Short mmCIF file of C-alpha atoms in Angstrom, two decimals:
data_model
loop_
_atom_site.label_atom_id
_atom_site.label_comp_id
_atom_site.label_asym_id
_atom_site.label_seq_id
_atom_site.Cartn_x
_atom_site.Cartn_y
_atom_site.Cartn_z
CA UNK A 1 -4.11 -9.12 -21.00
CA UNK A 2 -4.94 -6.00 -23.18
CA UNK A 3 -2.24 -3.93 -21.37
CA UNK A 4 0.34 -6.35 -22.47
CA UNK A 5 0.25 -4.93 -25.90
CA UNK A 6 1.53 -1.70 -24.67
CA UNK A 7 4.66 -3.03 -22.97
CA UNK A 8 7.79 -1.38 -24.04
CA UNK A 9 10.59 -3.99 -24.68
CA UNK A 10 13.88 -4.02 -22.54
CA UNK A 11 15.92 -3.17 -25.72
CA UNK A 12 13.79 -0.43 -26.55
CA UNK A 13 13.98 1.00 -23.01
CA UNK A 14 17.92 0.54 -23.15
CA UNK A 15 17.97 2.37 -26.37
CA UNK A 16 15.86 5.24 -24.73
CA UNK A 17 18.15 5.28 -21.72
CA UNK A 18 21.25 5.31 -23.66
CA UNK A 19 19.80 8.34 -26.23
CA UNK A 20 19.12 10.33 -23.06
CA UNK A 21 22.54 9.76 -21.32
CA UNK A 22 25.07 9.04 -24.36
CA UNK A 23 26.48 5.86 -25.09
CA UNK A 24 30.14 6.82 -24.79
CA UNK A 25 32.35 9.80 -23.62
CA UNK A 26 33.29 11.10 -26.77
CA UNK A 27 29.76 10.93 -28.27
CA UNK A 28 27.32 13.84 -28.59
CA UNK A 29 23.92 13.46 -26.62
CA UNK A 30 20.96 12.97 -29.05
CA UNK A 31 18.20 15.25 -28.45
CA UNK A 32 15.17 13.76 -26.92
CA UNK A 33 11.63 14.27 -28.17
CA UNK A 34 8.62 16.21 -26.40
CA UNK A 35 7.25 13.17 -24.77
CA UNK A 36 10.60 11.94 -23.22
CA UNK A 37 9.75 13.34 -19.97
CA UNK A 38 6.62 11.48 -19.71
CA UNK A 39 8.11 7.97 -20.76
CA UNK A 40 8.76 6.93 -17.18
CA UNK A 41 5.14 7.22 -16.32
CA UNK A 42 4.54 4.31 -19.10
CA UNK A 43 7.34 2.28 -17.99
CA UNK A 44 6.19 2.53 -14.41
CA UNK A 45 2.64 1.47 -15.49
CA UNK A 46 4.13 -1.65 -17.26
CA UNK A 47 6.32 -2.42 -14.35
CA UNK A 48 3.15 -2.57 -12.12
CA UNK A 49 1.65 -5.04 -14.43
CA UNK A 50 4.84 -7.08 -14.60
CA UNK A 51 4.97 -7.15 -10.78
CA UNK A 52 1.04 -8.18 -10.73
CA UNK A 53 2.32 -11.15 -12.85
CA UNK A 54 5.09 -12.38 -10.65
CA UNK A 55 2.26 -12.29 -7.57
CA UNK A 56 4.13 -9.60 -5.65
CA UNK A 57 1.31 -8.55 -3.68
CA UNK A 58 1.31 -12.15 -2.25
CA UNK A 59 5.08 -12.95 -1.87
CA UNK A 60 6.31 -9.49 -0.92
CA UNK A 61 3.95 -6.88 0.35
CA UNK A 62 1.85 -9.09 2.74
CA UNK A 63 4.93 -10.69 4.13
CA UNK A 64 6.81 -7.47 4.82
CA UNK A 65 3.61 -5.79 5.57
CA UNK A 66 4.14 -3.06 2.97
CA UNK A 67 1.64 -1.07 0.95
CA UNK A 68 1.32 -1.53 -2.48
CA UNK A 69 2.77 1.23 -4.78
CA UNK A 70 0.89 3.61 -7.00
CA UNK A 71 0.94 3.45 -10.66
CA UNK A 72 3.31 6.50 -10.64
CA UNK A 73 5.14 5.51 -7.34
CA UNK A 74 8.66 5.40 -8.45
CA UNK A 75 8.01 8.16 -11.24
CA UNK A 76 7.30 11.07 -8.79
CA UNK A 77 8.93 12.34 -5.93
CA UNK A 78 6.94 11.74 -2.65
CA UNK A 79 9.11 10.82 0.16
CA UNK A 80 12.72 10.10 -1.02
CA UNK A 81 13.74 7.78 2.05
CA UNK A 82 10.74 5.65 1.71
CA UNK A 83 10.99 5.17 -1.92
CA UNK A 84 14.70 4.28 -1.76
CA UNK A 85 13.79 1.35 0.83
CA UNK A 86 10.98 0.16 -1.39
CA UNK A 87 13.45 0.35 -4.61
CA UNK A 88 15.86 -1.71 -2.81
CA UNK A 89 13.36 -4.31 -1.46
CA UNK A 90 11.81 -4.64 -4.70
CA UNK A 91 14.92 -5.01 -6.62
CA UNK A 92 16.26 -7.68 -4.00
CA UNK A 93 13.07 -9.51 -4.49
CA UNK A 94 13.29 -9.40 -8.22
CA UNK A 95 16.82 -10.54 -8.24
CA UNK A 96 15.81 -13.77 -6.08
CA UNK A 97 12.82 -14.22 -8.18
CA UNK A 98 15.35 -14.27 -11.30
CA UNK A 99 17.42 -17.09 -9.86
CA UNK A 100 20.32 -15.13 -8.30
CA UNK A 101 20.75 -14.94 -4.51
CA UNK A 102 20.63 -11.61 -3.04
CA UNK A 103 20.36 -10.62 0.66
CA UNK A 104 17.46 -8.40 1.53
CA UNK A 105 18.75 -4.99 2.27
CA UNK A 106 18.22 -3.48 5.89
CA UNK A 107 17.17 -0.07 7.10
CA UNK A 108 20.60 1.03 8.20
CA UNK A 109 22.72 -0.37 5.54
CA UNK A 110 25.21 1.43 3.17
CA UNK A 111 22.90 2.94 0.37
CA UNK A 112 26.04 3.19 -1.93
CA UNK A 113 27.05 -0.52 -1.37
CA UNK A 114 23.54 -1.70 -1.92
CA UNK A 115 23.18 0.20 -5.17
CA UNK A 116 26.46 -0.85 -6.53
CA UNK A 117 25.35 -4.58 -5.56
CA UNK A 118 22.10 -4.05 -7.67
CA UNK A 119 23.96 -2.37 -10.40
CA UNK A 120 26.42 -5.43 -10.54
CA UNK A 121 23.52 -8.00 -10.55
CA UNK A 122 21.99 -5.68 -13.47
CA UNK A 123 25.23 -5.93 -15.60
CA UNK A 124 25.46 -9.85 -14.83
CA UNK A 125 22.30 -9.96 -16.66
CA UNK A 126 23.64 -8.43 -19.71
CA UNK A 127 21.73 -5.16 -19.22
CA UNK A 128 23.74 -1.84 -19.47
CA UNK A 129 23.64 0.75 -16.92
CA UNK A 130 25.39 3.80 -18.10
CA UNK A 131 24.56 6.43 -15.57
CA UNK A 132 26.16 7.44 -12.20
CA UNK A 133 24.97 5.23 -9.17
CA UNK A 134 23.89 8.50 -7.44
CA UNK A 135 20.81 8.71 -9.88
CA UNK A 136 19.25 5.90 -7.83
CA UNK A 137 19.82 7.21 -4.39
CA UNK A 138 16.97 9.33 -4.63
CA UNK A 139 14.53 6.42 -5.13
CA UNK A 140 12.69 7.85 -7.82
CA UNK A 141 12.97 8.82 -11.70
CA UNK A 142 13.45 7.14 -14.87
CA UNK A 143 16.58 5.37 -13.93
CA UNK A 144 15.07 3.71 -11.01
CA UNK A 145 11.96 2.79 -13.20
CA UNK A 146 14.47 1.22 -15.69
CA UNK A 147 16.29 -0.84 -13.50
CA UNK A 148 13.31 -2.21 -11.90
CA UNK A 149 11.76 -3.01 -15.48
CA UNK A 150 14.71 -4.83 -16.37
CA UNK A 151 14.80 -6.94 -13.39
CA UNK A 152 11.06 -7.67 -13.88
CA UNK A 153 11.83 -8.84 -17.40
CA UNK A 154 14.41 -11.12 -16.22
CA UNK A 155 12.27 -12.40 -13.51
CA UNK A 156 9.70 -13.25 -15.92
CA UNK A 157 11.95 -14.93 -18.32
CA UNK A 158 13.23 -17.12 -15.40
CA UNK A 159 9.72 -18.48 -14.66
CA UNK A 160 9.13 -19.21 -18.54
CA UNK A 161 6.40 -16.43 -18.93
CA UNK A 162 5.90 -15.04 -22.44
CA UNK A 163 3.97 -12.35 -23.70
CA UNK A 164 1.18 -13.54 -26.30
CA UNK A 165 -0.83 -11.30 -28.70
CA UNK A 166 -3.77 -9.74 -27.31
CA UNK A 167 -7.22 -11.23 -28.34
CA UNK A 168 -9.94 -9.02 -28.92
CA UNK A 169 -13.85 -10.25 -28.25
CA UNK A 170 -15.70 -10.07 -31.39
CA UNK A 171 -18.87 -7.71 -30.74
CA UNK A 172 -22.08 -9.09 -32.64
CA UNK A 173 -24.50 -6.53 -33.51
CA UNK A 174 -27.92 -7.85 -31.97
CA UNK A 175 -30.98 -6.75 -34.04
CA UNK A 176 -33.61 -5.28 -32.26
CA UNK A 177 -36.43 -7.81 -31.71
CA UNK A 178 -39.40 -6.32 -30.46
CA UNK A 179 -42.35 -9.03 -29.19
CA UNK A 180 -45.47 -8.66 -31.18
CA UNK A 181 -47.40 -9.39 -27.91
CA UNK A 182 -46.13 -6.28 -26.09
CA UNK A 183 -44.89 -3.75 -28.74
CA UNK A 184 -46.52 -4.42 -31.94
CA UNK A 185 -50.28 -3.77 -31.92
CA UNK A 186 -52.71 -3.61 -34.96
CA UNK A 187 -55.14 -0.92 -35.21
CA UNK A 188 -57.94 -3.14 -34.16
CA UNK A 189 -56.31 -3.98 -30.95
CA UNK A 190 -55.53 -0.47 -30.47
CA UNK A 191 -59.09 0.30 -30.96
CA UNK A 192 -60.29 -2.48 -28.56
CA UNK A 193 -57.88 -1.37 -25.67
CA UNK A 194 -58.68 2.26 -25.81
CA UNK A 195 -62.42 1.54 -25.86
CA UNK A 196 -61.91 -0.65 -22.71
CA UNK A 197 -60.08 1.92 -21.03
CA UNK A 198 -62.56 4.40 -21.81
CA UNK A 199 -65.29 2.35 -20.64
CA UNK A 200 -63.46 1.33 -17.37
CA UNK A 201 -62.38 4.62 -16.38
CA UNK A 202 -64.54 7.15 -17.76
CA UNK A 203 -68.17 6.26 -17.98
CA UNK A 204 -69.39 9.83 -18.17
CA UNK A 205 -67.78 10.13 -21.75
CA UNK A 206 -69.47 9.78 -25.13
CA UNK A 207 -69.56 6.12 -26.09
CA UNK A 208 -67.03 5.55 -28.94
CA UNK A 209 -68.76 2.33 -30.04
CA UNK A 210 -71.96 4.21 -31.17
CA UNK A 211 -69.78 6.53 -32.93
CA UNK A 212 -68.08 3.96 -34.72
CA UNK A 213 -71.24 2.20 -35.65
CA UNK A 214 -72.66 5.42 -37.14
CA UNK A 215 -69.40 6.09 -39.04
CA UNK A 216 -69.18 2.77 -40.09
CA UNK A 217 -72.87 2.96 -41.70
CA UNK A 218 -71.81 6.27 -43.29
CA UNK A 219 -69.08 4.16 -44.82
CA UNK A 220 -71.21 1.56 -46.18
CA UNK A 221 -73.54 4.00 -47.86
CA UNK A 222 -70.89 5.94 -49.62
CA UNK A 223 -69.21 2.72 -50.68
CA UNK A 224 -72.66 1.34 -51.89
CA UNK A 225 -72.83 4.73 -54.21
CA UNK A 226 -69.41 4.41 -55.28
CA UNK A 227 -70.05 0.75 -56.09
CA UNK A 228 -72.93 1.76 -58.37
CA UNK A 229 -70.63 3.98 -60.27
CA UNK A 230 -67.03 2.03 -60.06
CA UNK A 231 -66.20 -1.57 -61.15
CA UNK A 232 -63.11 -3.07 -60.05
CA UNK A 233 -61.12 -5.09 -62.54
CA UNK A 234 -58.18 -6.33 -59.74
CA UNK A 235 -58.11 -9.98 -59.42
CA UNK A 236 -59.08 -11.23 -56.05
CA UNK A 237 -56.03 -13.68 -55.77
CA UNK A 238 -53.74 -10.99 -56.46
CA UNK A 239 -55.27 -8.63 -54.10
CA UNK A 240 -54.83 -11.18 -51.40
CA UNK A 241 -51.11 -11.63 -52.18
CA UNK A 242 -50.67 -7.81 -52.02
CA UNK A 243 -52.43 -7.54 -48.83
CA UNK A 244 -50.28 -10.42 -47.35
CA UNK A 245 -47.12 -8.63 -48.49
CA UNK A 246 -48.08 -5.21 -47.13
CA UNK A 247 -49.51 -6.45 -43.97
CA UNK A 248 -46.36 -6.46 -41.95
CA UNK A 249 -45.82 -2.81 -42.87
CA UNK A 250 -48.96 -1.85 -41.85
CA UNK A 251 -48.49 -2.71 -38.19
CA UNK A 252 -48.14 0.17 -35.94
CA UNK A 253 -45.25 -0.33 -33.05
CA UNK A 254 -45.70 1.43 -29.87
CA UNK A 255 -42.46 1.74 -27.81
CA UNK A 256 -42.72 1.58 -24.26
CA UNK A 257 -42.00 4.75 -22.37
CA UNK A 258 -40.37 4.70 -18.79
CA UNK A 259 -41.82 7.97 -17.90
CA UNK A 260 -45.66 6.94 -18.58
CA UNK A 261 -47.61 6.58 -15.45
CA UNK A 262 -49.11 3.35 -16.42
CA UNK A 263 -45.58 1.65 -16.47
CA UNK A 264 -44.85 3.20 -13.06
CA UNK A 265 -48.28 1.90 -11.74
CA UNK A 266 -47.63 -1.58 -12.93
CA UNK A 267 -44.15 -1.44 -11.34
CA UNK A 268 -45.58 -0.65 -8.04
CA UNK A 269 -48.09 -3.44 -8.36
CA UNK A 270 -45.49 -5.87 -9.16
CA UNK A 271 -43.32 -4.70 -6.45
CA UNK A 272 -46.11 -4.68 -4.02
CA UNK A 273 -46.98 -8.39 -4.97
CA UNK A 274 -43.34 -9.27 -4.71
CA UNK A 275 -42.97 -7.74 -1.14
CA UNK A 276 -46.16 -9.20 -0.11
CA UNK A 277 -45.08 -12.93 -1.10
CA UNK A 278 -41.74 -12.26 0.32
CA UNK A 279 -43.08 -11.03 3.61
CA UNK A 280 -45.20 -14.29 3.70
CA UNK A 281 -42.23 -16.24 3.40
CA UNK A 282 -39.94 -14.25 5.81
CA UNK A 283 -42.70 -13.48 8.56
CA UNK A 284 -42.44 -17.14 9.46
CA UNK A 285 -38.77 -16.94 10.02
CA UNK A 286 -38.91 -13.59 11.51
CA UNK A 287 -41.54 -15.02 14.02
CA UNK A 288 -39.43 -18.23 14.84
CA UNK A 289 -36.42 -15.82 15.45
CA UNK A 290 -38.38 -13.75 17.70
CA UNK A 291 -39.71 -16.50 19.75
CA UNK A 292 -36.02 -17.97 20.03
CA UNK A 293 -34.54 -14.62 21.16
CA UNK A 294 -37.42 -14.39 23.73
CA UNK A 295 -36.75 -17.76 25.06
CA UNK A 296 -33.12 -17.04 25.20
CA UNK A 297 -33.55 -13.75 27.05
CA UNK A 298 -35.85 -15.34 29.54
CA UNK A 299 -33.01 -17.84 30.06
CA UNK A 300 -30.48 -15.20 30.49
CA UNK A 301 -32.38 -13.40 32.74
CA UNK A 302 -33.28 -16.54 35.30
CA UNK A 303 -29.50 -17.34 34.97
CA UNK A 304 -28.42 -13.82 35.88
CA UNK A 305 -30.99 -13.97 39.00
CA UNK A 306 -29.34 -17.33 40.00
CA UNK A 307 -25.97 -16.05 39.72
CA UNK A 308 -26.71 -12.99 41.65
CA UNK A 309 -28.35 -14.95 44.30
CA UNK A 310 -25.29 -17.18 44.52
CA UNK A 311 -22.86 -14.44 44.56
CA UNK A 312 -24.68 -12.01 46.91
CA UNK A 313 -21.99 -12.48 49.59
CA UNK A 314 -19.10 -12.28 47.38
CA UNK A 315 -20.81 -9.06 45.92
CA UNK A 316 -21.36 -7.55 49.63
CA UNK A 317 -17.50 -8.39 50.28
CA UNK A 318 -16.58 -6.81 47.15
CA UNK A 319 -18.36 -3.47 47.93
CA UNK A 320 -17.00 -3.51 51.50
CA UNK A 321 -13.19 -3.79 50.18
CA UNK A 322 -14.21 -0.98 47.65
CA UNK A 323 -15.25 1.13 50.30
CA UNK A 324 -11.95 0.22 52.32
CA UNK A 325 -10.03 1.05 49.30
CA UNK A 326 -11.58 4.19 48.92
CA UNK A 327 -11.02 5.42 52.21
CA UNK A 328 -7.19 4.11 52.12
CA UNK A 329 -7.02 6.11 49.12
CA UNK A 330 -8.24 9.41 50.76
CA UNK A 331 -5.86 8.66 53.70
CA UNK A 332 -3.10 8.42 51.28
CA UNK A 333 -3.99 11.44 49.20
CA UNK A 334 -4.28 13.65 52.65
CA UNK A 335 -0.74 12.09 53.62
CA UNK A 336 0.67 12.74 50.29
CA UNK A 337 -0.54 16.44 50.59
CA UNK A 338 1.24 16.54 53.99
CA UNK A 339 4.59 14.92 52.53
CA UNK A 340 4.65 17.29 49.68
CA UNK A 341 4.03 20.41 51.97
CA UNK A 342 7.05 19.25 54.42
CA UNK A 343 9.18 18.19 51.08
CA UNK A 344 8.88 21.81 50.02
CA UNK A 345 9.69 23.25 53.31
CA UNK A 346 12.58 21.02 53.63
CA UNK A 347 13.72 22.13 50.15
CA UNK A 348 13.47 25.82 51.41
CA UNK A 349 15.37 25.00 54.60
CA UNK A 350 18.24 23.17 52.62
CA UNK A 351 18.67 26.20 50.23
CA UNK A 352 18.99 28.58 53.04
CA UNK A 353 21.68 26.09 54.86
CA UNK A 354 23.36 25.81 51.75
CA UNK A 355 23.60 30.00 51.23
CA UNK A 356 24.78 30.01 55.07
CA UNK A 357 27.34 27.48 54.48
CA UNK A 358 28.76 29.42 51.35
CA UNK A 359 28.77 32.65 53.36
CA UNK A 360 30.89 30.82 56.01
CA UNK A 361 33.16 29.21 53.72
CA UNK A 362 33.75 32.61 51.81
CA UNK A 363 34.54 34.39 55.30
CA UNK A 364 36.72 31.67 56.53
CA UNK A 365 38.69 31.73 53.37
CA UNK A 366 39.06 35.26 53.62
CA UNK A 367 40.25 35.07 57.26
CA UNK A 368 42.72 32.37 57.03
CA UNK A 369 44.18 33.58 53.79
CA UNK A 370 47.54 35.60 54.31
CA UNK A 371 47.83 36.78 50.92
CA UNK A 372 46.30 40.33 51.88
CA UNK A 373 48.69 40.48 54.77
CA UNK A 374 51.62 39.86 52.70
CA UNK A 375 50.58 42.62 50.32
CA UNK A 376 50.14 44.99 53.20
CA UNK A 377 53.79 44.35 54.03
CA UNK A 378 55.14 44.68 50.69
CA UNK A 379 53.01 47.89 50.49
CA UNK A 380 54.69 49.24 54.00
CA UNK A 381 58.00 48.26 52.73
CA UNK A 382 57.85 50.18 49.33
CA UNK A 383 56.47 52.93 51.31
CA UNK A 384 59.59 53.08 53.55
CA UNK A 385 61.89 52.91 50.63
CA UNK A 386 60.18 55.66 48.89
CA UNK A 387 60.15 57.62 52.15
CA UNK A 388 63.89 56.94 52.54
CA UNK A 389 64.44 58.29 48.88
CA UNK A 390 62.20 61.27 49.58
CA UNK A 391 64.20 61.96 52.56
CA UNK A 392 67.49 61.99 50.68
CA UNK A 393 66.19 64.02 47.97
CA UNK A 394 64.96 66.46 50.74
CA UNK A 395 68.53 66.67 52.17
CA UNK A 396 70.10 67.29 48.90
CA UNK A 397 67.72 69.88 48.15
CA UNK A 398 68.22 71.60 51.60
CA UNK A 399 71.94 71.28 51.19
CA UNK A 400 71.91 72.86 47.74
CA UNK A 401 69.59 75.35 49.29
CA UNK A 402 71.95 76.07 52.08
CA UNK A 403 74.97 76.30 49.75
CA UNK A 404 73.12 78.88 47.57
CA UNK A 405 72.40 80.92 50.77
CA UNK A 406 75.60 80.68 51.96
CA UNK A 407 77.01 81.73 48.53
CA UNK A 408 75.04 84.59 48.24
CA UNK A 409 75.77 85.66 51.81
CA UNK A 410 79.52 85.84 50.93
CA UNK A 411 78.80 87.64 47.90
CA UNK A 412 77.05 90.02 49.53
CA UNK A 413 79.72 90.48 52.17
CA UNK A 414 82.25 90.85 49.53
CA UNK A 415 80.43 93.38 47.71
CA UNK A 416 80.07 95.46 51.20
CA UNK A 417 83.86 95.52 51.71
CA UNK A 418 84.15 96.25 48.28
CA UNK A 419 82.33 99.41 48.64
CA UNK A 420 83.82 100.35 52.07
CA UNK A 421 87.60 100.59 50.96
CA UNK A 422 87.25 102.86 48.06
CA UNK A 423 85.49 105.33 50.34
CA UNK A 424 88.35 105.25 52.98
CA UNK A 425 90.97 105.54 50.30
CA UNK A 426 89.23 108.78 49.07
CA UNK A 427 89.11 110.22 52.49
CA UNK A 428 92.89 109.70 52.99
CA UNK A 429 93.60 111.81 49.70
#
């Protein structure tokens, strides 16, 4: 429930939407901050948490065979048609969860009517919706997230769910406790272990005990010489108390290194012993299972042989029927090939017949048609009329020409007579 601390209250969401769109027609729109573009992602994540509290996966998605939406499904555009259908389905389910009856929208319903019904139900809960309904038709965006978040809030109120303060677990700091047996070693134990390892693994090296004894004798000789010179004034009880006080600080702590080869060898021995012990237990089960499987296979083989012996005649009949079927299929394929060839020839002959019929119809229509004859008669009549007119014109021209010739001839005769009379008159004088 740690995510519940970050849930945005519905009133805050309404204020954000009203600030982004303006609360009235005459009011100026308040400028939004730089993070307002990402506010719908926060609302979408809160919506997913609320839907999980309402158990929408069991009650809605599995019943309708729908895929669960992602945490930013309605915040980013992916598939507007699918997102709008998912928005309508979720809205209808949330309204029903809030105690109101609302029919589940279908795929072919009018989207405008569906959006208006959802907004009317939202306003009936006392929520504001000061934005155009077309903003919801795309199926994504801050208005879609706002509507679904408001409906989820109402559904949670109806079922009696209340948000509680998150409880954070108190982390206790654990003190590092190193076991004395494994990690803390005194100097004497270290010397003993090193001496044992050296004697077991490396026999050719110098004996450390001999060297230790020699150094111990030298120290005794030097201390004896110093005791002759120095005299201690320290009380023995105080010295023992100081030794007990300082003794824990004198312990040498050796931390185990995972990269050490000795640890790896120990782990290999442990794993080997574990595998051997597990193998002893599982080998009996595996042998038993192997024997059971072998007996089962033997039973299956004997049963198979018995069935084959009992059904031998049926198998022979089946094989004969299969051979007859293959022969029939071959004959069918051969006959089908002949039919296909004849069908192709028939189609070619039919096409040629259609062409011949079309030519005969064209010739018959041209022979029985009297329109060309009528046109010829009209043309002959017109030619006759034009011929008559030309004859008349020719006659008029010939008449005019004859008159002009006659007139010219009369003029010539008159001129000739006029020239002859004066000559005769002159001769008489």
